[in-house]
Amino acid sequence: MGLVSPPQKSFRNSRPLRPKTFVLYLETELDLLRVTFGLPDSESVPKEVCFSPIDRGTCHGVEKRFAYNPETRRCQMFHYSGCGGNRNNFPDRKKCFKKCIGRKAFVIINTNNNNTRVSMGLRSET
């Protein structure tokens, strides 16, 4: 009934108890490249821009804008007053998506019958 095998002195002849698949989602394709090749962080969109709170500003106007909401991991519409606020403020959902979400990278590690396959790719969030 247990899923844990006894301790091994060597892993040479060991087998997984059952096939396993692990999926690791990364924030951007650059994260995947950093993991794979050790590339430095991108300077194009500082993380603090997208993780700044939604701020409608200090004036009295009503403009339809979009901001990234880290709690929901989505770009959401809000009404911008026309002045003040912060840089987490995009004219449309597409620009917000491109700057703060973009394409997410994934790594799939599948272990089956002493073979390990690693797959990497990109998916778009809609």
mmCIF file with all atom_site columns, C-alpha atoms in Angstrom:
data_model
loop_
_atom_site.group_PDB
_atom_site.id
_atom_site.type_symbol
_atom_site.label_atom_id
_atom_site.label_alt_id
_atom_site.label_comp_id
_atom_site.label_asym_id
_atom_site.label_entity_id
_atom_site.label_seq_id
_atom_site.pdbx_PDB_ins_code
_atom_site.Cartn_x
_atom_site.Cartn_y
_atom_site.Cartn_z
_atom_site.occupancy
_atom_site.B_iso_or_equiv
_atom_site.pdbx_formal_charge
_atom_site.auth_seq_id
_atom_site.auth_comp_id
_atom_site.auth_asym_id
_atom_site.auth_atom_id
_atom_site.pdbx_PDB_model_num
ATOM 1   C CA . MET A 1 1   ? 0.000   0.000  0.000   1.00 0.00 ? 1   MET A CA 1
ATOM 2   C CA . GLY A 1 2   ? 2.885   2.393  0.682   1.00 0.00 ? 2   GLY A CA 1
ATOM 3   C CA . LEU A 1 3   ? 4.239   4.572  -2.091  1.00 0.00 ? 3   LEU A CA 1
ATOM 4   C CA . VAL A 1 4   ? 7.660   4.949  -0.495  1.00 0.00 ? 4   VAL A CA 1
ATOM 5   C CA . SER A 1 5   ? 10.340  2.397  -1.251  1.00 0.00 ? 5   SER A CA 1
ATOM 6   C CA . PRO A 1 6   ? 12.969  1.434  1.323   1.00 0.00 ? 6   PRO A CA 1
ATOM 7   C CA . PRO A 1 7   ? 16.208  3.481  1.364   1.00 0.00 ? 7   PRO A CA 1
ATOM 8   C CA . GLN A 1 8   ? 18.680  2.518  -1.365  1.00 0.00 ? 8   GLN A CA 1
ATOM 9   C CA . LYS A 1 9   ? 22.459  2.544  -1.205  1.00 0.00 ? 9   LYS A CA 1
ATOM 10  C CA . SER A 1 10  ? 22.595  2.928  -4.966  1.00 0.00 ? 10  SER A CA 1
ATOM 11  C CA . PHE A 1 11  ? 20.108  4.187  -7.527  1.00 0.00 ? 11  PHE A CA 1
ATOM 12  C CA . ARG A 1 12  ? 21.662  2.203  -10.377 1.00 0.00 ? 12  ARG A CA 1
ATOM 13  C CA . ASN A 1 13  ? 19.033  -0.563 -10.351 1.00 0.00 ? 13  ASN A CA 1
ATOM 14  C CA . SER A 1 14  ? 16.168  1.395  -8.848  1.00 0.00 ? 14  SER A CA 1
ATOM 15  C CA . ARG A 1 15  ? 12.917  2.089  -10.713 1.00 0.00 ? 15  ARG A CA 1
ATOM 16  C CA . PRO A 1 16  ? 10.196  4.608  -10.065 1.00 0.00 ? 16  PRO A CA 1
ATOM 17  C CA . LEU A 1 17  ? 7.214   3.109  -8.283  1.00 0.00 ? 17  LEU A CA 1
ATOM 18  C CA . ARG A 1 18  ? 4.957   4.379  -11.075 1.00 0.00 ? 18  ARG A CA 1
ATOM 19  C CA . PRO A 1 19  ? 5.378   6.717  -14.041 1.00 0.00 ? 19  PRO A CA 1
ATOM 20  C CA . LYS A 1 20  ? 5.486   10.312 -12.926 1.00 0.00 ? 20  LYS A CA 1
ATOM 21  C CA . THR A 1 21  ? 5.171   13.599 -14.716 1.00 0.00 ? 21  THR A CA 1
ATOM 22  C CA . PHE A 1 22  ? 6.273   16.877 -13.201 1.00 0.00 ? 22  PHE A CA 1
ATOM 23  C CA . VAL A 1 23  ? 5.314   20.187 -14.775 1.00 0.00 ? 23  VAL A CA 1
ATOM 24  C CA . LEU A 1 24  ? 7.107   23.386 -13.828 1.00 0.00 ? 24  LEU A CA 1
ATOM 25  C CA . TYR A 1 25  ? 5.522   26.630 -15.028 1.00 0.00 ? 25  TYR A CA 1
ATOM 26  C CA . LEU A 1 26  ? 7.736   29.667 -15.211 1.00 0.00 ? 26  LEU A CA 1
ATOM 27  C CA . GLU A 1 27  ? 6.671   33.285 -15.432 1.00 0.00 ? 27  GLU A CA 1
ATOM 28  C CA . THR A 1 28  ? 8.196   34.057 -18.835 1.00 0.00 ? 28  THR A CA 1
ATOM 29  C CA . GLU A 1 29  ? 10.145  32.443 -21.607 1.00 0.00 ? 29  GLU A CA 1
ATOM 30  C CA . LEU A 1 30  ? 13.177  34.346 -20.279 1.00 0.00 ? 30  LEU A CA 1
ATOM 31  C CA . ASP A 1 31  ? 12.836  32.453 -16.991 1.00 0.00 ? 31  ASP A CA 1
ATOM 32  C CA . LEU A 1 32  ? 13.089  29.241 -19.003 1.00 0.00 ? 32  LEU A CA 1
ATOM 33  C CA . LEU A 1 33  ? 16.208  30.533 -20.736 1.00 0.00 ? 33  LEU A CA 1
ATOM 34  C CA . ARG A 1 34  ? 17.681  31.590 -17.384 1.00 0.00 ? 34  ARG A CA 1
ATOM 35  C CA . VAL A 1 35  ? 17.018  28.131 -15.958 1.00 0.00 ? 35  VAL A CA 1
ATOM 36  C CA . THR A 1 36  ? 18.448  26.442 -19.041 1.00 0.00 ? 36  THR A CA 1
ATOM 37  C CA . PHE A 1 37  ? 21.283  28.763 -19.966 1.00 0.00 ? 37  PHE A CA 1
ATOM 38  C CA . GLY A 1 38  ? 21.704  31.134 -17.011 1.00 0.00 ? 38  GLY A CA 1
ATOM 39  C CA . LEU A 1 39  ? 20.714  34.315 -18.864 1.00 0.00 ? 39  LEU A CA 1
ATOM 40  C CA . PRO A 1 40  ? 20.390  37.554 -16.858 1.00 0.00 ? 40  PRO A CA 1
ATOM 41  C CA . ASP A 1 41  ? 17.018  39.076 -15.971 1.00 0.00 ? 41  ASP A CA 1
ATOM 42  C CA . SER A 1 42  ? 15.253  41.200 -18.572 1.00 0.00 ? 42  SER A CA 1
ATOM 43  C CA . GLU A 1 43  ? 15.266  44.935 -17.904 1.00 0.00 ? 43  GLU A CA 1
ATOM 44  C CA . SER A 1 44  ? 12.424  45.722 -20.320 1.00 0.00 ? 44  SER A CA 1
ATOM 45  C CA . VAL A 1 45  ? 9.546   45.537 -17.810 1.00 0.00 ? 45  VAL A CA 1
ATOM 46  C CA . PRO A 1 46  ? 10.548  45.796 -14.158 1.00 0.00 ? 46  PRO A CA 1
ATOM 47  C CA . LYS A 1 47  ? 8.561   43.332 -12.014 1.00 0.00 ? 47  LYS A CA 1
ATOM 48  C CA . GLU A 1 48  ? 7.474   46.118 -9.691  1.00 0.00 ? 48  GLU A CA 1
ATOM 49  C CA . VAL A 1 49  ? 5.487   47.755 -12.534 1.00 0.00 ? 49  VAL A CA 1
ATOM 50  C CA . CYS A 1 50  ? 3.207   44.756 -12.948 1.00 0.00 ? 50  CYS A CA 1
ATOM 51  C CA . PHE A 1 51  ? 3.024   44.069 -9.225  1.00 0.00 ? 51  PHE A CA 1
ATOM 52  C CA . SER A 1 52  ? 2.142   47.646 -8.286  1.00 0.00 ? 52  SER A CA 1
ATOM 53  C CA . PRO A 1 53  ? -1.393  47.997 -6.910  1.00 0.00 ? 53  PRO A CA 1
ATOM 54  C CA . ILE A 1 54  ? -4.106  49.168 -9.270  1.00 0.00 ? 54  ILE A CA 1
ATOM 55  C CA . ASP A 1 55  ? -4.285  52.942 -8.813  1.00 0.00 ? 55  ASP A CA 1
ATOM 56  C CA . ARG A 1 56  ? -7.037  54.931 -10.515 1.00 0.00 ? 56  ARG A CA 1
ATOM 57  C CA . GLY A 1 57  ? -5.203  58.236 -9.917  1.00 0.00 ? 57  GLY A CA 1
ATOM 58  C CA . THR A 1 58  ? -6.191  61.548 -8.371  1.00 0.00 ? 58  THR A CA 1
ATOM 59  C CA . CYS A 1 59  ? -8.342  63.349 -10.967 1.00 0.00 ? 59  CYS A CA 1
ATOM 60  C CA . HIS A 1 60  ? -12.037 62.952 -11.759 1.00 0.00 ? 60  HIS A CA 1
ATOM 61  C CA . GLY A 1 61  ? -11.918 61.557 -15.309 1.00 0.00 ? 61  GLY A CA 1
ATOM 62  C CA . VAL A 1 62  ? -13.046 58.073 -16.313 1.00 0.00 ? 62  VAL A CA 1
ATOM 63  C CA . GLU A 1 63  ? -10.809 56.289 -18.830 1.00 0.00 ? 63  GLU A CA 1
ATOM 64  C CA . LYS A 1 64  ? -11.050 52.566 -19.488 1.00 0.00 ? 64  LYS A CA 1
ATOM 65  C CA . ARG A 1 65  ? -7.581  51.117 -18.781 1.00 0.00 ? 65  ARG A CA 1
ATOM 66  C CA . PHE A 1 66  ? -6.068  47.754 -17.863 1.00 0.00 ? 66  PHE A CA 1
ATOM 67  C CA . ALA A 1 67  ? -3.727  46.721 -15.065 1.00 0.00 ? 67  ALA A CA 1
ATOM 68  C CA . TYR A 1 68  ? -2.148  43.439 -14.048 1.00 0.00 ? 68  TYR A CA 1
ATOM 69  C CA . ASN A 1 69  ? -3.644  41.890 -10.912 1.00 0.00 ? 69  ASN A CA 1
ATOM 70  C CA . PRO A 1 70  ? -1.062  39.523 -9.350  1.00 0.00 ? 70  PRO A CA 1
ATOM 71  C CA . GLU A 1 71  ? -3.707  37.856 -7.156  1.00 0.00 ? 71  GLU A CA 1
ATOM 72  C CA . THR A 1 72  ? -5.754  36.677 -10.142 1.00 0.00 ? 72  THR A CA 1
ATOM 73  C CA . ARG A 1 73  ? -2.764  36.561 -12.533 1.00 0.00 ? 73  ARG A CA 1
ATOM 74  C CA . ARG A 1 74  ? -4.841  38.397 -15.128 1.00 0.00 ? 74  ARG A CA 1
ATOM 75  C CA . CYS A 1 75  ? -5.081  41.831 -16.684 1.00 0.00 ? 75  CYS A CA 1
ATOM 76  C CA . GLN A 1 76  ? -8.228  43.506 -15.465 1.00 0.00 ? 76  GLN A CA 1
ATOM 77  C CA . MET A 1 77  ? -10.096 46.585 -16.584 1.00 0.00 ? 77  MET A CA 1
ATOM 78  C CA . PHE A 1 78  ? -10.295 49.583 -14.274 1.00 0.00 ? 78  PHE A CA 1
ATOM 79  C CA . HIS A 1 79  ? -11.296 53.240 -14.590 1.00 0.00 ? 79  HIS A CA 1
ATOM 80  C CA . TYR A 1 80  ? -8.328  55.604 -14.627 1.00 0.00 ? 80  TYR A CA 1
ATOM 81  C CA . SER A 1 81  ? -8.977  59.179 -13.535 1.00 0.00 ? 81  SER A CA 1
ATOM 82  C CA . GLY A 1 82  ? -6.582  60.705 -16.088 1.00 0.00 ? 82  GLY A CA 1
ATOM 83  C CA . CYS A 1 83  ? -3.706  61.783 -13.831 1.00 0.00 ? 83  CYS A CA 1
ATOM 84  C CA . GLY A 1 84  ? -1.508  60.324 -11.114 1.00 0.00 ? 84  GLY A CA 1
ATOM 85  C CA . GLY A 1 85  ? -1.522  56.593 -10.545 1.00 0.00 ? 85  GLY A CA 1
ATOM 86  C CA . ASN A 1 86  ? 1.393   54.330 -11.383 1.00 0.00 ? 86  ASN A CA 1
ATOM 87  C CA . ARG A 1 87  ? 2.878   52.486 -14.382 1.00 0.00 ? 87  ARG A CA 1
ATOM 88  C CA . ASN A 1 88  ? 0.638   49.418 -13.930 1.00 0.00 ? 88  ASN A CA 1
ATOM 89  C CA . ASN A 1 89  ? -1.707  51.161 -16.339 1.00 0.00 ? 89  ASN A CA 1
ATOM 90  C CA . PHE A 1 90  ? -2.094  50.018 -19.945 1.00 0.00 ? 90  PHE A CA 1
ATOM 91  C CA . PRO A 1 91  ? -4.346  51.384 -22.718 1.00 0.00 ? 91  PRO A CA 1
ATOM 92  C CA . ASP A 1 92  ? -5.652  47.927 -23.634 1.00 0.00 ? 92  ASP A CA 1
ATOM 93  C CA . ARG A 1 93  ? -5.691  44.336 -22.397 1.00 0.00 ? 93  ARG A CA 1
ATOM 94  C CA . LYS A 1 94  ? -3.289  43.232 -25.146 1.00 0.00 ? 94  LYS A CA 1
ATOM 95  C CA . LYS A 1 95  ? -0.517  45.619 -24.018 1.00 0.00 ? 95  LYS A CA 1
ATOM 96  C CA . CYS A 1 96  ? -1.019  44.625 -20.382 1.00 0.00 ? 96  CYS A CA 1
ATOM 97  C CA . PHE A 1 97  ? -0.871  40.964 -21.345 1.00 0.00 ? 97  PHE A CA 1
ATOM 98  C CA . LYS A 1 98  ? 2.269   41.437 -23.441 1.00 0.00 ? 98  LYS A CA 1
ATOM 99  C CA . LYS A 1 99  ? 4.148   43.363 -20.744 1.00 0.00 ? 99  LYS A CA 1
ATOM 100 C CA . CYS A 1 100 ? 3.069   41.488 -17.619 1.00 0.00 ? 100 CYS A CA 1
ATOM 101 C CA . ILE A 1 101 ? 2.038   37.991 -18.671 1.00 0.00 ? 101 ILE A CA 1
ATOM 102 C CA . GLY A 1 102 ? 3.340   37.262 -22.138 1.00 0.00 ? 102 GLY A CA 1
ATOM 103 C CA . ARG A 1 103 ? 4.004   33.641 -22.931 1.00 0.00 ? 103 ARG A CA 1
ATOM 104 C CA . LYS A 1 104 ? 4.579   31.342 -20.002 1.00 0.00 ? 104 LYS A CA 1
ATOM 105 C CA . ALA A 1 105 ? 7.274   28.744 -20.288 1.00 0.00 ? 105 ALA A CA 1
ATOM 106 C CA . PHE A 1 106 ? 6.906   25.218 -19.049 1.00 0.00 ? 106 PHE A CA 1
ATOM 107 C CA . VAL A 1 107 ? 9.150   22.269 -18.437 1.00 0.00 ? 107 VAL A CA 1
ATOM 108 C CA . ILE A 1 108 ? 7.722   18.745 -18.321 1.00 0.00 ? 108 ILE A CA 1
ATOM 109 C CA . ILE A 1 109 ? 9.802   15.997 -16.749 1.00 0.00 ? 109 ILE A CA 1
ATOM 110 C CA . ASN A 1 110 ? 8.342   12.551 -17.393 1.00 0.00 ? 110 ASN A CA 1
ATOM 111 C CA . THR A 1 111 ? 9.913   9.519  -15.726 1.00 0.00 ? 111 THR A CA 1
ATOM 112 C CA . ASN A 1 112 ? 8.783   6.144  -17.010 1.00 0.00 ? 112 ASN A CA 1
ATOM 113 C CA . ASN A 1 113 ? 10.558  2.756  -16.974 1.00 0.00 ? 113 ASN A CA 1
ATOM 114 C CA . ASN A 1 114 ? 13.972  4.199  -16.091 1.00 0.00 ? 114 ASN A CA 1
ATOM 115 C CA . ASN A 1 115 ? 13.747  6.711  -18.949 1.00 0.00 ? 115 ASN A CA 1
ATOM 116 C CA . THR A 1 116 ? 13.466  10.409 -18.275 1.00 0.00 ? 116 THR A CA 1
ATOM 117 C CA . ARG A 1 117 ? 12.128  12.770 -20.940 1.00 0.00 ? 117 ARG A CA 1
ATOM 118 C CA . VAL A 1 118 ? 12.320  16.514 -20.567 1.00 0.00 ? 118 VAL A CA 1
ATOM 119 C CA . SER A 1 119 ? 10.080  18.689 -22.747 1.00 0.00 ? 119 SER A CA 1
ATOM 120 C CA . MET A 1 120 ? 10.144  22.459 -22.838 1.00 0.00 ? 120 MET A CA 1
ATOM 121 C CA . GLY A 1 121 ? 7.752   24.819 -24.541 1.00 0.00 ? 121 GLY A CA 1
ATOM 122 C CA . LEU A 1 122 ? 5.700   27.971 -24.432 1.00 0.00 ? 122 LEU A CA 1
ATOM 123 C CA . ARG A 1 123 ? 1.982   28.471 -23.945 1.00 0.00 ? 123 ARG A CA 1
ATOM 124 C CA . SER A 1 124 ? -0.068  31.615 -24.231 1.00 0.00 ? 124 SER A CA 1
ATOM 125 C CA . GLU A 1 125 ? -2.573  32.574 -21.580 1.00 0.00 ? 125 GLU A CA 1
ATOM 126 C CA . THR A 1 126 ? -5.805  33.922 -23.000 1.00 0.00 ? 126 THR A CA 1
#
